[in-house]
mmCIF file of C-alpha atoms in Angstrom:
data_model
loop_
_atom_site.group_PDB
_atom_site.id
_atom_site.type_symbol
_atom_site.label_atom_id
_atom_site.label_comp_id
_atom_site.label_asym_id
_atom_site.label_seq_id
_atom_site.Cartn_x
_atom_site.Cartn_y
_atom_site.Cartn_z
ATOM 1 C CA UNK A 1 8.803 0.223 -3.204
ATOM 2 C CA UNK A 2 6.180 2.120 -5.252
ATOM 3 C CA UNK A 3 8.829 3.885 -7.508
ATOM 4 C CA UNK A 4 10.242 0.651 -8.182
ATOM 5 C CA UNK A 5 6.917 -0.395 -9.294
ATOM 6 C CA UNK A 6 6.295 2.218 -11.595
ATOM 7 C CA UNK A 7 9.803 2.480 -12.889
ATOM 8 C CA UNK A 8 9.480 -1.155 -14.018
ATOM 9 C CA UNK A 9 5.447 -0.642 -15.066
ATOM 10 C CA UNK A 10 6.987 1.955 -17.534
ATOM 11 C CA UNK A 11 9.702 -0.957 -19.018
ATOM 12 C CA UNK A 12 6.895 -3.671 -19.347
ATOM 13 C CA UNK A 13 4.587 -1.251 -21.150
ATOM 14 C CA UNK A 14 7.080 -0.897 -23.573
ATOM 15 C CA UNK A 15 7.730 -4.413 -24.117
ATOM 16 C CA UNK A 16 4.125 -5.341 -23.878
ATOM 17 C CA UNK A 17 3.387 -3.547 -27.067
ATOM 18 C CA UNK A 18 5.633 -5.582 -28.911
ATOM 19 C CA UNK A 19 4.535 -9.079 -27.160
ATOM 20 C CA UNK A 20 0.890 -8.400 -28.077
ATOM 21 C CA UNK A 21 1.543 -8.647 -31.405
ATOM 22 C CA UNK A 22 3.717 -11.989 -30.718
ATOM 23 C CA UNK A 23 2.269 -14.638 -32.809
ATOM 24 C CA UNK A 24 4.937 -17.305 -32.158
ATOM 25 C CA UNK A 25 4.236 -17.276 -28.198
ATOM 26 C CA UNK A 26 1.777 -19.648 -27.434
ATOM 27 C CA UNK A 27 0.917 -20.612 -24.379
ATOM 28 C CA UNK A 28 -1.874 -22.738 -24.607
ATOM 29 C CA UNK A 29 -2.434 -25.479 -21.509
ATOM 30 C CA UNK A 30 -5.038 -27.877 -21.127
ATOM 31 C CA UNK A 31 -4.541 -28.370 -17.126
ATOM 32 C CA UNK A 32 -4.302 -24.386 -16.726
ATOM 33 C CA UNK A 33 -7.149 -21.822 -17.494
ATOM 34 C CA UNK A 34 -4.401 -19.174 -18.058
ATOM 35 C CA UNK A 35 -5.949 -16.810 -16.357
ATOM 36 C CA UNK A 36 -6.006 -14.086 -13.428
ATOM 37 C CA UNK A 37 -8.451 -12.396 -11.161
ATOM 38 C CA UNK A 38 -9.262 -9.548 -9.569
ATOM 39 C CA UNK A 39 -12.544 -9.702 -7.317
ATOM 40 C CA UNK A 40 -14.917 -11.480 -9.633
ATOM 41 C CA UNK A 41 -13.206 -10.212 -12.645
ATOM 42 C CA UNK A 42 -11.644 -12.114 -14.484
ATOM 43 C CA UNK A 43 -8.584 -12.005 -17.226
ATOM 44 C CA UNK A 44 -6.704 -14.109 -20.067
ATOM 45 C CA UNK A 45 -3.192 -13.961 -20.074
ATOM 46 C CA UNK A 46 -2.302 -12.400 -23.491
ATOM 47 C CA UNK A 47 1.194 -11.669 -22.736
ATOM 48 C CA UNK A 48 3.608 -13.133 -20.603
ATOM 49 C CA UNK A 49 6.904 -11.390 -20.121
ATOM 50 C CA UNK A 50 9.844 -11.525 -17.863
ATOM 51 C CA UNK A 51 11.730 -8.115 -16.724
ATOM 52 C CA UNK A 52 15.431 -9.177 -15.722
ATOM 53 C CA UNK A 53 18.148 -6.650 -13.935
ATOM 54 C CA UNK A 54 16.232 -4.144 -12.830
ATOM 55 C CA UNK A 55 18.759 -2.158 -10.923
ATOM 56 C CA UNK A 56 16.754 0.368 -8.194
ATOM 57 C CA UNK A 57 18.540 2.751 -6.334
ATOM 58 C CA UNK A 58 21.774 1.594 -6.995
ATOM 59 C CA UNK A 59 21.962 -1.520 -4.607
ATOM 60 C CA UNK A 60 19.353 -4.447 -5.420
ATOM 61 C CA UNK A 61 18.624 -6.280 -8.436
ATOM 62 C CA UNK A 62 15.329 -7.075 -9.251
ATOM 63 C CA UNK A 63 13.711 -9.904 -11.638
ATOM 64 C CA UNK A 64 9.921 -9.803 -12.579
ATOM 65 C CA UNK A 65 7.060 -11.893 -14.145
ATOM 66 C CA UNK A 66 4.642 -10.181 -15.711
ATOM 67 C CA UNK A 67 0.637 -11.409 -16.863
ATOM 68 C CA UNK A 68 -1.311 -9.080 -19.193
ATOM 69 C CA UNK A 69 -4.542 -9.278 -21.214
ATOM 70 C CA UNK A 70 -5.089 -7.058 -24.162
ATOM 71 C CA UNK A 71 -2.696 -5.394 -26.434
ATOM 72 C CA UNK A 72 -0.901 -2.184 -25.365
ATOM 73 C CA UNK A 73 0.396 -0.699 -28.970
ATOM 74 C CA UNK A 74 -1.127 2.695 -29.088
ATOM 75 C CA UNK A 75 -2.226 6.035 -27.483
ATOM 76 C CA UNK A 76 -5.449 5.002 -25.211
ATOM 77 C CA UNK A 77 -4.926 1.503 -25.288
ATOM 78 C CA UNK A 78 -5.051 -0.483 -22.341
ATOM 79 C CA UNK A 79 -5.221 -4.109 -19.999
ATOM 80 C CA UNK A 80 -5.069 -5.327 -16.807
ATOM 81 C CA UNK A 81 -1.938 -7.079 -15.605
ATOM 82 C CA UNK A 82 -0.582 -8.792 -12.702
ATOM 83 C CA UNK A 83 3.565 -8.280 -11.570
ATOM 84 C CA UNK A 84 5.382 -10.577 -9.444
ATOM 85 C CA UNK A 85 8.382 -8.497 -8.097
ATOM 86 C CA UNK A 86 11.570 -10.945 -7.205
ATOM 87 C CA UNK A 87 14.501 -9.008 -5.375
ATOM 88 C CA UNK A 88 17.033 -11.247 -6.897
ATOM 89 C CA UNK A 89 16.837 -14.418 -9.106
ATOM 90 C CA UNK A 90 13.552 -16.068 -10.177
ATOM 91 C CA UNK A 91 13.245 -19.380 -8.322
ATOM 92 C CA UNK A 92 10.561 -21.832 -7.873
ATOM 93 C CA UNK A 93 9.079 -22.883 -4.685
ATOM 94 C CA UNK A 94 5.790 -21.541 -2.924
ATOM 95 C CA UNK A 95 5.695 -18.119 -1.157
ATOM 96 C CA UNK A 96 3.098 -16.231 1.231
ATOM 97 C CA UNK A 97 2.946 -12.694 0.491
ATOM 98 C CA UNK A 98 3.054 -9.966 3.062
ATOM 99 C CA UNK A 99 2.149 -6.111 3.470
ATOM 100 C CA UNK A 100 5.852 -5.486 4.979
ATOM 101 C CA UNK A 101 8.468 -3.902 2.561
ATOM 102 C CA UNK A 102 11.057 -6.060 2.992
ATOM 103 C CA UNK A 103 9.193 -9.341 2.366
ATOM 104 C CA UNK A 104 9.645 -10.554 -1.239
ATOM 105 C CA UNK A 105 8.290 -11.687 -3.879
ATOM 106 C CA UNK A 106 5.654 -8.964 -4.241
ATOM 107 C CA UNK A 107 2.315 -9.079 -6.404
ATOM 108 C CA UNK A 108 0.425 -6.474 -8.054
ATOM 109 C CA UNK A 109 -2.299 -6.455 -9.850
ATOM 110 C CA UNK A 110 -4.213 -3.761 -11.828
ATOM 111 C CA UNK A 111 -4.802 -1.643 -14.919
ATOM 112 C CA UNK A 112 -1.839 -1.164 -17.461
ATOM 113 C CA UNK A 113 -2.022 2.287 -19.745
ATOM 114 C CA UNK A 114 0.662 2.907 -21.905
ATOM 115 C CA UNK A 115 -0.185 6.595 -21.807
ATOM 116 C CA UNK A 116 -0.017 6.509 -18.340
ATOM 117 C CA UNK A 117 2.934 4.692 -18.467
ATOM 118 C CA UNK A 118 4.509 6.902 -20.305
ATOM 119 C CA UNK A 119 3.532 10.402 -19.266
ATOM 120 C CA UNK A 120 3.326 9.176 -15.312
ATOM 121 C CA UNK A 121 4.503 11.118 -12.584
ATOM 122 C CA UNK A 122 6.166 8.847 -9.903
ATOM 123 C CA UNK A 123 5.105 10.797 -7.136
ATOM 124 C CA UNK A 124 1.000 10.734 -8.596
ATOM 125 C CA UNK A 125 1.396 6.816 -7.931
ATOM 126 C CA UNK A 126 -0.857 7.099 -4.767
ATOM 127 C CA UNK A 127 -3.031 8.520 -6.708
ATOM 128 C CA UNK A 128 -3.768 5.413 -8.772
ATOM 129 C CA UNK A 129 -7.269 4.277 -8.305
ATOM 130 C CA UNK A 130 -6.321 0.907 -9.943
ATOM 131 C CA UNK A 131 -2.958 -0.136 -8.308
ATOM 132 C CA UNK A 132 -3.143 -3.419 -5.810
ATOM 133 C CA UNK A 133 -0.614 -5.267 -4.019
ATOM 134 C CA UNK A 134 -1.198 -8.626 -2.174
ATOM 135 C CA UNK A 135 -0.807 -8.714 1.511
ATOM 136 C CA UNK A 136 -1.864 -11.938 2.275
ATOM 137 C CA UNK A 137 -2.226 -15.591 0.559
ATOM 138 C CA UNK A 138 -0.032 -18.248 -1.269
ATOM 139 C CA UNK A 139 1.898 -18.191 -4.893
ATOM 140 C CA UNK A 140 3.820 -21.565 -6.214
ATOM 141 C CA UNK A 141 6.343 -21.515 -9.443
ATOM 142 C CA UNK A 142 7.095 -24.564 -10.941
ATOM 143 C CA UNK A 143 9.352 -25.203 -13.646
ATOM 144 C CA UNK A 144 8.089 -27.645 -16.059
ATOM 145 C CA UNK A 145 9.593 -28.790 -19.518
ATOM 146 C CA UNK A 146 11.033 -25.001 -19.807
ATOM 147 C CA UNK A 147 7.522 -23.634 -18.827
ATOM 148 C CA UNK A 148 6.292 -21.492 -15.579
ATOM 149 C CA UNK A 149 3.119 -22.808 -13.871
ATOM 150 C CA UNK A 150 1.934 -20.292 -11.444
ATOM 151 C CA UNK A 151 -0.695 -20.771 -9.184
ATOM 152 C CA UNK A 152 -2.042 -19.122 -6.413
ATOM 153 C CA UNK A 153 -4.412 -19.816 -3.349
ATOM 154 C CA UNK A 154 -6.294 -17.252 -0.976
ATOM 155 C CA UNK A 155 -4.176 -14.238 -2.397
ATOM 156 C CA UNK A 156 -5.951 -10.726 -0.740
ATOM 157 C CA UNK A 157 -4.551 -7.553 -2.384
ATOM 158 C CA UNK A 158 -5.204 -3.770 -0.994
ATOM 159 C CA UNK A 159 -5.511 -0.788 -2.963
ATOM 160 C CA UNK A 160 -3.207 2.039 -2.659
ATOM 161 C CA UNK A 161 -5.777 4.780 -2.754
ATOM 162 C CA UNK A 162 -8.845 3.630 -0.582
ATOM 163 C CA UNK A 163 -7.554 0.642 1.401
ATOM 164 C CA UNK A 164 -10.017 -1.274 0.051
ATOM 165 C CA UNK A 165 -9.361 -5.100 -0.268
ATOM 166 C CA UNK A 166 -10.008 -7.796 -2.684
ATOM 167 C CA UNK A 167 -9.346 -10.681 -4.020
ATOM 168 C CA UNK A 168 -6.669 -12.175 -7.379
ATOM 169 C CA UNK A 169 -5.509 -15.396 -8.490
ATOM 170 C CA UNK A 170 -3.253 -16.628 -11.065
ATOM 171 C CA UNK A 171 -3.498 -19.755 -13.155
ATOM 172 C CA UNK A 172 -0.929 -20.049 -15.472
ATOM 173 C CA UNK A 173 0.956 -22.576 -17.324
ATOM 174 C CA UNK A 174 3.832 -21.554 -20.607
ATOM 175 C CA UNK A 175 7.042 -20.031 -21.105
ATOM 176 C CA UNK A 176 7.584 -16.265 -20.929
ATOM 177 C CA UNK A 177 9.667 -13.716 -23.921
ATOM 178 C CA UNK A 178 12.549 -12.117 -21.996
ATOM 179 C CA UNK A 179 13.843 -9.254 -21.494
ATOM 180 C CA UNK A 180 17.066 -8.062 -19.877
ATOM 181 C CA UNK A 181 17.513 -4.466 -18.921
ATOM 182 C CA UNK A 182 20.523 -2.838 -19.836
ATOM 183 C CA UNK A 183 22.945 -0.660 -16.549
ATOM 184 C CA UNK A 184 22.232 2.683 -17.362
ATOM 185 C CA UNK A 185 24.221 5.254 -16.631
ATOM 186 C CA UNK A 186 22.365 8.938 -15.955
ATOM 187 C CA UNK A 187 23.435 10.936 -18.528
ATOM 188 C CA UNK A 188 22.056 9.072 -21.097
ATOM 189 C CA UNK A 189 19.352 10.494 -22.850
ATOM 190 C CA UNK A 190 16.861 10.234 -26.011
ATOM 191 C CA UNK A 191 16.002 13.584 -27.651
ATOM 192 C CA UNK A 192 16.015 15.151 -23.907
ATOM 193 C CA UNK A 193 14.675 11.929 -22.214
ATOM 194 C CA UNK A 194 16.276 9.697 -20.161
ATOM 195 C CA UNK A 195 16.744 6.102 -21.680
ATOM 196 C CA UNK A 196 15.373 3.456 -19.952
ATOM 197 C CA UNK A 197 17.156 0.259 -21.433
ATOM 198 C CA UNK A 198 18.867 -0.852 -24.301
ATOM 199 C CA UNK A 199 20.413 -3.410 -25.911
ATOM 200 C CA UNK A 200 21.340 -5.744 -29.363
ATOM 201 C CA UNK A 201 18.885 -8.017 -30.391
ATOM 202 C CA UNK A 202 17.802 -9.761 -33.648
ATOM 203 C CA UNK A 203 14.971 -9.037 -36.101
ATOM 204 C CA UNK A 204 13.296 -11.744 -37.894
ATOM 205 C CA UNK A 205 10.164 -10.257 -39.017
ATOM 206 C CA UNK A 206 8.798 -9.930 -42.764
ATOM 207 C CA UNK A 207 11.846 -8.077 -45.009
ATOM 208 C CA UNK A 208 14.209 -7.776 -41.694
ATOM 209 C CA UNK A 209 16.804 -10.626 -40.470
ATOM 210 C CA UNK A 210 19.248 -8.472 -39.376
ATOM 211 C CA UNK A 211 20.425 -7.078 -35.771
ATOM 212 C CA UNK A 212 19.179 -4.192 -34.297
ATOM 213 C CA UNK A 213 21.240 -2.115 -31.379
ATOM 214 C CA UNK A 214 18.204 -0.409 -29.749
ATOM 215 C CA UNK A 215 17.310 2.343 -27.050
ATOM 216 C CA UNK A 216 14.180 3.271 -25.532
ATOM 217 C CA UNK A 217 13.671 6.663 -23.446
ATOM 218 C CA UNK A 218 11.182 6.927 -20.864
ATOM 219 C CA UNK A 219 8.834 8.971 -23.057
ATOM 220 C CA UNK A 220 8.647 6.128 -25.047
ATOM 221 C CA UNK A 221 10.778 6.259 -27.858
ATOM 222 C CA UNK A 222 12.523 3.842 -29.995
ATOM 223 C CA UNK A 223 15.789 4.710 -31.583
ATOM 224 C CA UNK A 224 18.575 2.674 -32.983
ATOM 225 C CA UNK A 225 20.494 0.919 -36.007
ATOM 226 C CA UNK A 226 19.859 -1.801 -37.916
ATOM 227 C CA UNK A 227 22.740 -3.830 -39.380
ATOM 228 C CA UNK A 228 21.454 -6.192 -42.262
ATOM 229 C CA UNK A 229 25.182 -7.245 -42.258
ATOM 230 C CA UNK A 230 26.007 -9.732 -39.614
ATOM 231 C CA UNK A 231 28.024 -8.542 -36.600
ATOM 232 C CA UNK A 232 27.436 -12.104 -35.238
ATOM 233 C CA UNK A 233 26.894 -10.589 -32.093
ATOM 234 C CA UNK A 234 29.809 -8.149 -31.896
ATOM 235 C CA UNK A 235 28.893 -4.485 -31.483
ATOM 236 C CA UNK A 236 31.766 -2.811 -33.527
ATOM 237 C CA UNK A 237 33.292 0.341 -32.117
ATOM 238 C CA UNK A 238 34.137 3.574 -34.298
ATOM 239 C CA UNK A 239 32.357 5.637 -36.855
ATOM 240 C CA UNK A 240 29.739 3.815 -38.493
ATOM 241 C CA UNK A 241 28.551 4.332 -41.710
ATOM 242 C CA UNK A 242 25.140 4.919 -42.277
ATOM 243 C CA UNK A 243 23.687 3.462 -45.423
ATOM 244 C CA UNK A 244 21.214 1.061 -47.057
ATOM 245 C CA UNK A 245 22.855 -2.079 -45.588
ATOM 246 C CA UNK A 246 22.953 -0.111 -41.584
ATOM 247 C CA UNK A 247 20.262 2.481 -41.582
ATOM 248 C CA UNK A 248 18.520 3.526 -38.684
ATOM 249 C CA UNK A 249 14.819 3.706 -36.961
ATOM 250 C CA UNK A 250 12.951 5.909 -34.963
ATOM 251 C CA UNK A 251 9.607 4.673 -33.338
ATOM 252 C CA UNK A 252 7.452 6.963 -31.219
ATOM 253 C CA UNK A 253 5.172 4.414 -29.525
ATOM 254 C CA UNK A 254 2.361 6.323 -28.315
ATOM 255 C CA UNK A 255 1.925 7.248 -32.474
ATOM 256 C CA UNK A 256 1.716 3.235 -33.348
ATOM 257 C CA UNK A 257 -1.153 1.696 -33.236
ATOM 258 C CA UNK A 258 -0.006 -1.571 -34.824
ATOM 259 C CA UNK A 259 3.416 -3.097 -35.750
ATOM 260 C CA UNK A 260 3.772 -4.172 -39.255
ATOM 261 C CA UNK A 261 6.747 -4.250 -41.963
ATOM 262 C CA UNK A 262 5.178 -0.993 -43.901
ATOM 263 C CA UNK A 263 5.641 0.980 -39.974
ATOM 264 C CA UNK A 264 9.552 -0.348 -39.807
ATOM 265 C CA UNK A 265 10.031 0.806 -43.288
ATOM 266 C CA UNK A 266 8.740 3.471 -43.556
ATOM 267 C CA UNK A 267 10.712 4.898 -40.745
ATOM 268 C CA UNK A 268 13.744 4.103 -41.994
ATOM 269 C CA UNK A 269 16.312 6.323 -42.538
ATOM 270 C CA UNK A 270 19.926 6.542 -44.395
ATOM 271 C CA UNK A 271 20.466 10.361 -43.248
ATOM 272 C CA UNK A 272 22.693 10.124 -39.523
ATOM 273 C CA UNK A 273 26.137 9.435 -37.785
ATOM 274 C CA UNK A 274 26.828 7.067 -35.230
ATOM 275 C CA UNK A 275 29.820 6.538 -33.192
ATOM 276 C CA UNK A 276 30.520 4.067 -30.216
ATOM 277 C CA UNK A 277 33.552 3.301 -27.831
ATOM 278 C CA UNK A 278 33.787 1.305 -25.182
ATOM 279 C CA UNK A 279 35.382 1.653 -21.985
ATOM 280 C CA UNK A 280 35.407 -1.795 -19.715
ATOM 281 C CA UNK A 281 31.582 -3.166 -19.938
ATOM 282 C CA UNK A 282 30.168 -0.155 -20.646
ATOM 283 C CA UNK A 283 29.904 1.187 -23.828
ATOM 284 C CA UNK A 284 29.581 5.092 -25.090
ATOM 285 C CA UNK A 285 27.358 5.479 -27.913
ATOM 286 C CA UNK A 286 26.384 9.327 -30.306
ATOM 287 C CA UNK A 287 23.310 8.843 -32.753
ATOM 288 C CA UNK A 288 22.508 11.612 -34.562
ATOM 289 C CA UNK A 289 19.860 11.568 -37.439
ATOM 290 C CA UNK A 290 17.611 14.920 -38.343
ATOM 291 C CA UNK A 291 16.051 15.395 -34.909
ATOM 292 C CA UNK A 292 16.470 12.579 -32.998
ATOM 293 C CA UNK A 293 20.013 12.472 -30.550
ATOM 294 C CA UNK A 294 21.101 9.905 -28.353
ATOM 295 C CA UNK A 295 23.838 9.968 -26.187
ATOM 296 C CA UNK A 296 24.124 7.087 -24.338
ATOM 297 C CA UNK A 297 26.914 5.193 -21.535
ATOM 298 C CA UNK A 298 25.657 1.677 -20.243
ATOM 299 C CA UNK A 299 25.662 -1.892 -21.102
ATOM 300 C CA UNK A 300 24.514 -3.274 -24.376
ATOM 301 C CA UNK A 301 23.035 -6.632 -23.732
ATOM 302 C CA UNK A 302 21.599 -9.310 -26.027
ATOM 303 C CA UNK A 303 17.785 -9.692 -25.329
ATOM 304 C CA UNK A 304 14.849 -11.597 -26.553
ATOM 305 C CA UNK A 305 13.111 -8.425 -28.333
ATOM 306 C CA UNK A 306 10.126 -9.723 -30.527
ATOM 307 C CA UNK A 307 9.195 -8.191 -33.985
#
C-alpha cells in the first residue's frame, strides 16, 4: 500500500504544478469552507485534482481525489495535501475508514514536496515524518450539479513514523481537473528515466491552441510534440516531420518556477525526429531531439492537462 502511495504522490506532484497555476478552476462555495485539517491546522484547497487508472502491480486499478494548498511549480516548493485512494471507480456514498489494507477508500494526509517527489526513494517512505493515513472516522461524496462535496466527521489519522495520532477533516464543495494515466509498458523511458504517464491533450494557453502528445518521466521531465495543425484527435503514425507548425518541448520541472508563454517558447525546438506505430491499443513512439530520447510503448490517452 505505501508504494502505491508514493507512486501516485509522484503523478499528482506533477500535475499539481500545472493546476496551481489554473486560473479557470474555481471552486468557490458559499455552504463549504473548502478546507482541510490536520490537528488544529488548518488548509485551503488550492487545487483539486483527480488521478484516474492507476494500474499497481499489474492487477488493480486505482482512482484518486486529491486536495492541496499552495503551488508546487519549482525546486523547494511545497503544500500540504490530503489523497483519497479508491481501488476502482469513484462513487458517492459515505465510507468509514479503517487501518486494515484491504479496506478501501483510503485517506492521507500530509506534506507534498515536489523535490521529494521527485528524487524519493520508495523504500525511505517510512521514513516520512509527515505521511498520515486515517484509521478511523466517516467520509461522504456527493455529486451535485457536476461538483464533489466531501465531507468528513471524526476522521483520526496515524503517522507512519511515530504512531502518533491526530486528527483531519475535509470540507469541500467544486469540480476537480482530470487526469487519466496512460498503461505503461516498462521499457519506456525519458533520457534514462522511466515515464510515468502520457498522453494527447489540448493547449489553449496565450500563443498555443494546438495539441500536445506528452510524456513525463519519473524524474520529472516533460517531453513531447506540439501539433499547431489539427489532428482532431487522431495521433498519426509514421515519420513525423519536425518543423515550425509540429515542433517539440522539453520541460524540466524542478528548473520552473512559474508557467508562462515566454517558458513554452522558449523551449521550443524545430531540431528532432519522431516516429510512432501502433500495434493494437498500444502505441510505440522514438523522440529524438539534441539530448533528450524517449522511447516509449503504452497507451496514449486524451486527458484534461491544464496550461
Amino acid at each position: 500500500m505505501k508504494k502505491l502511495f508514493l507512486s501516485l504522490m509522484l503523478i499528482a506532484g506533477l500535475a499539481t504544478c500545472f493546476t496551481s497555476c489554473d486560473s479557470n478552476q474555481n471552486n468557490e462555495s458559499t455552504d463549504h469552507t473548502q478546507t482541510f485539517t490536520l490537528g488544529e491546522e488548518s488548509y485551503h484547497v488550492d487545487n483539486a485534482i483527480s488521478i484516474l487508472n492507476i494500474q499497481y502491480q499489474g492487477s488493480d486499478v486505482y482512482n484518486t481525489i486529491i486536495l492541496s494548498e499552495g503551488s508546487l511549480i519549482g525546486d523547494g516548493a511545497e503544500g500540504q495535501g490530503v489523497t483519497i485512494i479508491f481501488n476502482g471507480d469513484i462513487e458517492t456514498g459515505t465510507y468509514e475508514f479503517s487501518a486494515d489494507e484491504n479496506v478501501y477508500p483510503k485517506y492521507f494526509v500530509g506534506a507534498v514536496d515536489v523535490e521529494n517527489i521527485i528524487e524519493f526513494n520508495i523504500e525511505d517512505y517510512e521514513d516520512n515524518e509527515d505521511a498520515y493515513m486515517a484509521t478511523a472516522g466517516t467520509m461522504t461524496i456527493e455529486i451535485v450539479e457536476g461538483k464533489y462535496i466531501i465531507t468528513t466527521d471524526g476522521i483520526e489519522v496515524i503517522n507512519y513514523k511515530d504512531n502518533t495520532t491526530e486528527t483531519s477533516s475535509v470540507d469541500f464543495e467544486g469540480t476537480t481537473q482530470d487526469f487519466r494515466l496512460a498503461t505503461v509498458e516498462q521499457e519506456s523511458v525519458l533520457n534514462d528515466s522511466p515515464v510515468v504517464t502520457a498522453g494527447l491533450t489540448h493547449i489553449s494557453y496565450a500563443v498555443f491552441n494546438s495539441e500536445f502528445l506528452v510524456f513525463f518521466s519519473e524524474a520529472g521531465e516533460m517531453f513531447g510534440l506540439i501539433s499547431f495543425t489539427s489532428w482532431q484527435g487522431n495521433i498519426p503514425e509514421g515519420q513525423i516531420t519536425v518543423n515550425n507548425n509540429q515542433p517539440l518541448l522539453y520541460l524540466n520541472l524542478n528548473e520552473i518556477d512559474d508557467i508562462d508563454a515566454s517558458v513554452l517558447i522558449d523551449n521550443l525546438t524545430t531540431t528532432g525526429t519522431v516516429n510512432i506505430a501502433k500495434e493494437g491499443d498500444m502505441y510505440i513512439v522514438d523522440i529524438q531531439s539534441g539530448e533528450n530520447n524517449l522511447h516509449y510503448k503504452g497507451t496514449l490517452p486524451q486527458f484534461d492537462f491544464f496550461f
